[in-house]
CSV table of C-alpha atoms and ligand atoms in Angstrom, one decimal:
chain,number,residue,atom,x,y,z
S,1,MET,CA,64.0,66.1,88.7
S,2,THR,CA,63.4,66.3,85.0
S,3,PRO,CA,64.5,69.3,82.8
S,4,THR,CA,60.8,70.2,82.3
S,5,GLU,CA,60.2,70.6,86.0
S,6,SER,CA,63.3,72.8,86.3
S,7,VAL,CA,62.0,75.0,83.4
S,8,THR,CA,58.7,75.3,85.1
S,9,PHE,CA,60.5,76.5,88.3
S,10,TYR,CA,62.3,79.4,86.7
S,11,ASP,CA,59.3,80.2,84.5
S,12,GLN,CA,57.2,80.7,87.6
S,13,HIS,CA,60.0,82.3,89.6
S,14,PRO,CA,62.4,84.2,87.3
S,15,PHE,CA,65.6,85.4,89.0
S,16,ASP,CA,64.1,88.9,89.0
S,17,TRP,CA,64.1,91.3,91.9
S,18,ALA,CA,65.6,94.6,90.9
S,19,PRO,CA,63.7,97.2,88.8
S,20,ALA,CA,65.2,97.0,85.3
S,21,ASP,CA,65.7,100.7,85.1
S,22,ASP,CA,67.5,101.1,88.5
S,23,SER,CA,71.0,101.3,87.3
S,24,THR,CA,72.5,101.9,90.8
S,25,GLU,CA,71.0,98.7,92.1
S,26,MET,CA,71.9,96.8,88.9
S,27,LYS,CA,75.5,97.8,89.4
S,28,SER,CA,75.5,96.8,93.0
S,29,VAL,CA,74.2,93.3,92.1
S,30,VAL,CA,77.0,92.6,89.6
S,31,SER,CA,80.0,91.2,91.4
S,32,PRO,CA,83.2,93.3,91.3
S,33,LEU,CA,85.0,90.5,89.3
S,34,LEU,CA,82.2,90.4,86.7
S,35,ALA,CA,82.1,94.2,86.5
S,36,GLU,CA,85.9,94.1,85.9
S,37,PHE,CA,85.5,91.3,83.3
S,38,ILE,CA,82.9,93.3,81.4
S,39,ASN,CA,84.8,96.5,81.6
S,40,LYS,CA,87.8,94.9,79.9
S,41,LEU,CA,85.7,93.5,77.0
S,42,ASP,CA,86.3,94.8,73.6
S,43,GLU,CA,83.2,96.5,72.1
S,44,ASN,CA,83.3,94.1,69.1
S,45,SER,CA,83.4,91.0,71.3
S,46,LEU,CA,80.6,88.6,71.0
S,47,VAL,CA,79.5,87.6,74.5
S,48,LEU,CA,77.2,84.8,75.2
S,49,ASP,CA,75.4,84.9,78.6
S,50,ILE,CA,74.5,81.3,79.2
S,51,GLY,CA,71.6,81.0,81.7
S,52,CYS,CA,71.0,84.8,81.4
S,53,GLY,CA,67.7,84.7,83.3
S,54,PRO,CA,65.7,88.0,83.0
S,55,GLY,CA,68.9,89.7,81.8
S,56,ARG,CA,70.5,91.3,84.9
S,57,VAL,CA,73.9,91.0,83.2
S,58,LEU,CA,72.7,91.5,79.7
S,59,GLY,CA,71.5,94.9,80.8
S,60,PHE,CA,75.0,95.7,82.1
S,61,LEU,CA,76.5,94.6,78.7
S,62,ALA,CA,73.9,96.5,76.7
S,63,ARG,CA,74.8,99.7,78.5
S,64,ARG,CA,78.4,99.2,77.4
S,65,ARG,CA,77.1,98.5,73.9
S,66,ILE,CA,78.7,95.1,73.8
S,67,ARG,CA,77.4,92.5,71.3
S,68,CYS,CA,75.7,89.9,73.4
S,69,ILE,CA,73.2,87.0,73.1
S,70,GLY,CA,71.3,85.5,76.0
S,71,LEU,CA,70.4,81.9,76.4
S,72,ASP,CA,68.1,80.4,79.0
S,73,ARG,CA,66.0,77.3,79.5
S,74,SER,CA,63.2,79.4,81.0
S,75,ARG,CA,61.1,81.0,78.2
S,76,VAL,CA,59.6,83.5,80.6
S,77,SER,CA,62.9,84.7,82.0
S,78,LEU,CA,64.4,85.0,78.5
S,79,GLY,CA,61.2,86.9,77.3
S,80,LEU,CA,61.8,89.4,80.1
S,81,ALA,CA,65.4,89.9,79.1
S,82,ILE,CA,64.6,90.5,75.5
S,83,GLN,CA,61.8,92.8,76.2
S,84,ARG,CA,63.9,94.9,78.6
S,85,TYR,CA,67.2,95.1,76.9
S,86,SER,CA,66.4,94.5,73.2
S,87,ARG,CA,69.2,92.0,72.8
S,88,PRO,CA,68.8,88.7,71.0
S,89,GLY,CA,68.1,85.6,73.0
S,90,VAL,CA,67.6,81.8,72.6
S,91,VAL,CA,65.7,79.3,74.6
S,92,GLY,CA,68.0,76.4,75.1
S,93,ASP,CA,69.7,74.0,77.4
S,94,ASN,CA,73.2,74.6,78.8
S,95,LEU,CA,73.9,70.9,78.4
S,96,HIS,CA,73.3,71.1,74.6
S,97,LEU,CA,74.1,74.6,73.5
S,98,PRO,CA,72.9,75.5,70.0
S,99,PHE,CA,76.1,77.4,69.1
S,100,LEU,CA,79.1,76.3,67.0
S,101,GLU,CA,82.4,75.4,68.5
S,102,GLY,CA,84.5,78.6,69.2
S,103,ALA,CA,81.5,80.9,68.5
S,104,ALA,CA,82.0,83.2,71.4
S,105,ASP,CA,84.8,85.7,72.4
S,106,ALA,CA,83.6,85.6,75.9
S,107,ILE,CA,81.1,83.6,78.0
S,108,ILE,CA,79.3,84.6,81.1
S,109,SER,CA,77.9,81.9,83.3
S,110,ASP,CA,76.7,83.6,86.5
S,111,GLY,CA,75.0,81.2,88.9
S,112,VAL,CA,73.8,78.7,86.4
S,113,ILE,CA,75.7,75.4,86.0
S,114,HIS,CA,75.1,74.5,89.7
S,115,HIS,CA,71.4,74.3,88.8
S,116,THR,CA,71.9,71.9,85.9
S,117,GLU,CA,71.6,68.2,86.0
S,118,ASP,CA,75.3,67.9,85.2
S,119,PRO,CA,77.5,70.9,86.1
S,120,PHE,CA,80.7,69.5,84.5
S,121,ALA,CA,78.8,68.8,81.2
S,122,ALA,CA,77.5,72.4,81.3
S,123,PHE,CA,81.0,73.7,82.0
S,124,THR,CA,82.3,71.6,79.1
S,125,GLU,CA,79.6,73.0,76.7
S,126,ASN,CA,80.5,76.5,77.7
S,127,PHE,CA,84.1,75.8,77.0
S,128,ARG,CA,83.3,74.2,73.6
S,129,ILE,CA,81.6,77.3,72.3
S,130,LEU,CA,84.4,79.6,73.6
S,131,LYS,CA,87.0,80.5,71.0
S,132,PRO,CA,90.6,79.5,71.7
S,133,GLY,CA,92.1,82.5,73.6
S,134,GLY,CA,88.6,83.6,74.8
S,135,GLN,CA,87.6,83.9,78.4
S,136,MET,CA,84.8,82.8,80.6
S,137,TYR,CA,83.4,84.3,83.8
S,138,LEU,CA,82.1,81.5,85.9
S,139,ALA,CA,80.3,81.9,89.2
S,140,VAL,CA,79.1,78.9,91.2
S,141,TYR,CA,77.9,78.1,94.7
S,142,LYS,CA,80.7,77.3,97.1
S,143,PRO,CA,80.5,74.5,99.7
S,144,SER,CA,81.7,76.8,102.5
S,145,GLY,CA,79.6,79.5,104.2
S,146,ARG,CA,76.1,79.2,105.6
S,147,TYR,CA,74.1,78.7,102.4
S,148,PRO,CA,74.6,74.9,102.0
S,149,ALA,CA,73.2,74.4,105.5
S,150,LEU,CA,70.4,76.9,105.0
S,151,TYR,CA,69.4,75.1,101.7
S,152,ARG,CA,69.1,71.9,103.7
S,153,PHE,CA,67.3,73.5,106.7
S,154,PRO,CA,65.1,75.5,106.6
S,155,GLY,CA,65.2,74.9,102.8
S,156,GLY,CA,64.2,71.2,103.1
S,157,PHE,CA,61.3,72.1,105.4
S,158,ILE,CA,60.1,74.9,103.1
S,159,ARG,CA,60.2,72.7,100.0
S,160,TRP,CA,58.3,70.0,101.8
S,161,ALA,CA,55.7,72.4,103.1
S,162,LEU,CA,55.1,74.0,99.7
S,163,ASN,CA,54.1,70.6,98.5
S,164,HIS,CA,51.3,70.4,101.1
S,165,SER,CA,48.6,72.9,100.6
S,166,TRP,CA,47.7,73.1,104.4
S,167,ALA,CA,51.4,73.9,105.2
S,168,ARG,CA,51.9,76.6,102.6
S,169,PRO,CA,50.6,79.5,104.8
S,170,LEU,CA,53.2,78.5,107.4
S,171,VAL,CA,55.9,79.1,104.8
S,172,THR,CA,54.5,82.6,104.1
S,173,LEU,CA,54.1,83.5,107.8
S,174,LEU,CA,57.2,82.0,109.2
S,175,PHE,CA,59.7,82.5,106.4
S,176,GLN,CA,58.6,84.7,103.5
S,177,VAL,CA,57.3,87.6,105.5
S,178,PRO,CA,60.4,88.0,107.7
S,179,TYR,CA,62.6,87.4,104.6
S,180,PHE,CA,60.7,90.2,102.8
S,181,LEU,CA,61.0,92.6,105.8
S,182,VAL,CA,64.7,92.1,106.2
S,183,HIS,CA,65.2,92.7,102.4
S,184,PHE,CA,62.9,95.7,102.5
S,185,VAL,CA,64.8,97.4,105.3
S,186,ARG,CA,68.3,96.5,103.8
S,187,SER,CA,67.3,97.8,100.4
S,188,LYS,CA,66.0,101.0,102.0
S,189,GLY,CA,62.4,100.3,100.8
S,190,LYS,CA,63.3,99.3,97.3
S,191,ARG,CA,62.6,95.6,97.5
S,192,THR,CA,59.1,94.7,96.4
S,193,TRP,CA,57.1,91.6,97.6
S,194,PRO,CA,57.3,89.9,94.1
S,195,GLY,CA,61.0,90.7,93.9
S,196,ALA,CA,61.7,89.3,97.4
S,197,ARG,CA,59.6,86.2,96.6
S,198,ASN,CA,61.7,85.5,93.5
S,199,LEU,CA,64.9,85.7,95.6
S,200,PHE,CA,63.4,83.6,98.3
S,201,TYR,CA,62.4,80.9,95.8
S,202,ASP,CA,65.8,81.0,94.1
S,203,TYR,CA,67.5,80.6,97.6
S,204,PHE,CA,65.4,78.0,99.3
S,205,VAL,CA,63.1,76.4,96.8
S,206,THR,CA,65.1,76.0,93.6
S,207,PRO,CA,64.9,72.2,92.9
S,208,ARG,CA,68.5,71.5,92.1
S,209,VAL,CA,71.7,72.9,93.6
S,210,ALA,CA,75.3,71.7,93.6
S,211,PHE,CA,78.1,73.2,95.8
S,212,LEU,CA,81.3,73.2,93.8
S,213,PRO,CA,84.7,73.5,95.5
S,214,ARG,CA,87.5,75.5,94.0
S,215,GLN,CA,89.6,72.4,93.6
S,216,LEU,CA,86.9,70.7,91.5
S,217,VAL,CA,86.7,73.7,89.2
S,218,GLU,CA,90.5,73.7,88.9
S,219,GLU,CA,90.4,70.0,87.9
S,220,TRP,CA,87.7,70.7,85.3
S,221,CYS,CA,89.8,73.5,83.9
S,222,ALA,CA,92.9,71.3,83.7
S,223,GLN,CA,90.8,68.6,81.9
S,224,ARG,CA,89.5,71.1,79.3
S,225,GLN,CA,92.8,72.9,78.8
S,226,GLY,CA,91.6,76.0,80.6
S,227,ARG,CA,93.7,78.3,82.7
S,228,ILE,CA,92.3,80.2,85.7
S,229,LEU,CA,93.4,83.8,85.4
S,230,GLN,CA,91.6,85.2,88.4
S,231,TYR,CA,89.7,83.8,91.4
S,232,ASP,CA,87.5,85.6,93.8
S,233,GLU,CA,86.3,83.8,96.9
S,234,ASN,CA,83.7,86.5,97.5
S,235,ARG,CA,84.0,86.3,101.2
S,236,GLY,CA,80.6,86.4,102.9
S,237,GLN,CA,78.8,85.6,99.6
S,238,ASN,CA,77.3,82.3,98.4
S,239,VAL,CA,79.2,82.0,95.2
S,240,HIS,CA,82.8,82.1,94.3
S,241,SER,CA,83.9,83.3,90.9
S,242,PHE,CA,86.6,82.4,88.3
S,243,ILE,CA,87.9,83.9,85.1
S,244,VAL,CA,89.1,81.1,82.9
S,245,ALA,CA,90.9,81.4,79.7
S,246,LYS,CA,90.7,78.8,76.9
S,247,GLU,CA,94.2,78.1,75.8
S,248,PRO,CA,95.0,79.4,72.3
S,249,ALA,CA,94.9,76.8,69.5
S,250,GLU,CA,98.7,76.3,69.3
S,251,GLU,CA,98.8,75.7,73.0
S,252,GLN,CA,96.0,73.2,72.8
S,253,ILE,CA,97.8,71.3,70.0
S,254,ARG,CA,100.9,71.2,72.2
S,255,LEU,CA,98.9,70.0,75.2
S,256,ASN,CA,97.1,67.4,73.1
S,257,LYS,CA,100.5,66.1,71.8
S,258,MET,CA,101.7,65.9,75.4
S,259,ASP,CA,98.6,64.0,76.4
S,260,ALA,CA,99.1,61.6,73.4
S,261,LYS,CA,102.8,61.2,74.4
S,262,ASN,CA,102.0,60.5,78.1
S,263,LEU,CA,99.3,58.0,77.0
S,264,ALA,CA,101.7,56.2,74.7
S,265,GLU,CA,104.3,56.0,77.5
S,266,GLU,CA,101.7,54.7,79.9
S,267,VAL,CA,100.6,52.0,77.3
S,268,ARG,CA,104.2,51.0,76.8
S,269,ARG,CA,104.8,50.8,80.6
S,270,ASN,CA,101.7,48.6,81.0
S,271,ALA,CA,102.5,46.4,78.1
T,301,SAM,C1,69.9,82.0,89.5
T,301,SAM,S1,69.4,82.3,87.9
T,301,SAM,C2,70.8,83.3,87.3
T,301,SAM,C3,70.3,84.1,86.1
T,301,SAM,C4,71.4,85.1,85.6
T,301,SAM,N1,72.6,84.4,85.2
T,301,SAM,C5,71.8,86.1,86.6
T,301,SAM,O1,72.9,86.0,87.2
T,301,SAM,O2,71.0,87.0,86.8
T,301,SAM,C6,69.7,80.7,87.1
T,301,SAM,C7,69.3,80.7,85.7
T,301,SAM,O3,69.8,79.5,85.1
T,301,SAM,C8,68.8,79.0,84.2
T,301,SAM,N2,69.1,77.6,84.0
T,301,SAM,C9,69.1,76.5,84.9
T,301,SAM,N3,69.4,75.4,84.2
T,301,SAM,C10,69.6,75.7,82.9
T,301,SAM,C11,70.0,74.9,81.8
T,301,SAM,N4,70.2,73.6,81.9
T,301,SAM,N5,70.1,75.5,80.6
T,301,SAM,C12,69.9,76.9,80.5
T,301,SAM,N6,69.6,77.7,81.6
T,301,SAM,C13,69.4,77.1,82.8
T,301,SAM,C14,67.5,79.2,84.9
T,301,SAM,O4,66.4,79.1,84.0
T,301,SAM,C15,67.7,80.6,85.5
T,301,SAM,O5,67.3,81.6,84.7
């Protein structure tokens, strides 16, 4: 899968299902840990929402009058975000962020890096642009729960069928219609067909998904001198979330010195 194909996917199916002006529903779709993270932010913080999509979280930040910038690889998604919430935005790639090192007080990465070609590189880029002492909210797909199996099947069949014009009506009839009805009932009539279709595509058709265990994220944090402050398993949900702090500059220098000392000792031992 090339980056261009992935752009096309979220351009055609932005992660957009809730009416932008429905604040009750917006609140209910921001996880409790993210809501807590946002509520603790200083008004003067600069928050970068990397992979902001059509701005679900930017809207939440905008209501709190927090300075924020959205970035997304999908021009269509970003366009929706800017139009709705009048916040600045950049079309860009999480793997090569167009921001200076230490530019952000806080980073939000909600359901994004697991869609990139290299989740660790995306994580590292987020960390690079976070200022020492800053914090990142990170939500990624977890390997437990039913979603990994559902993405394989029926997801595998759905992706196959959508590539064959004669089989597409089967997807609509067998999967999309029931999916819409369930969501329509659960949302008490709020879910529209286009909204449910976008969710359906994000769930079953999105071309690239990685399931990232907690231990792996912990290892990444250790490698990048990050410290996990909070973890939420989000029982019953597809993603788990982390709040990670980037060690302050002095602590980084200390850790780098320790790394250098350990390395020197290892070299001596092996000599
Ligand atoms: C599931 S949506 C999440 C959107 C938003 N964070 C939210 O929670 O509402 C994933 C988003 O990640 C974006 N994305 C995927 N790969 C990306 C990359 N390499 N660089 C920037 N954005 C990317 C997609 O375009 C899409 O808008």
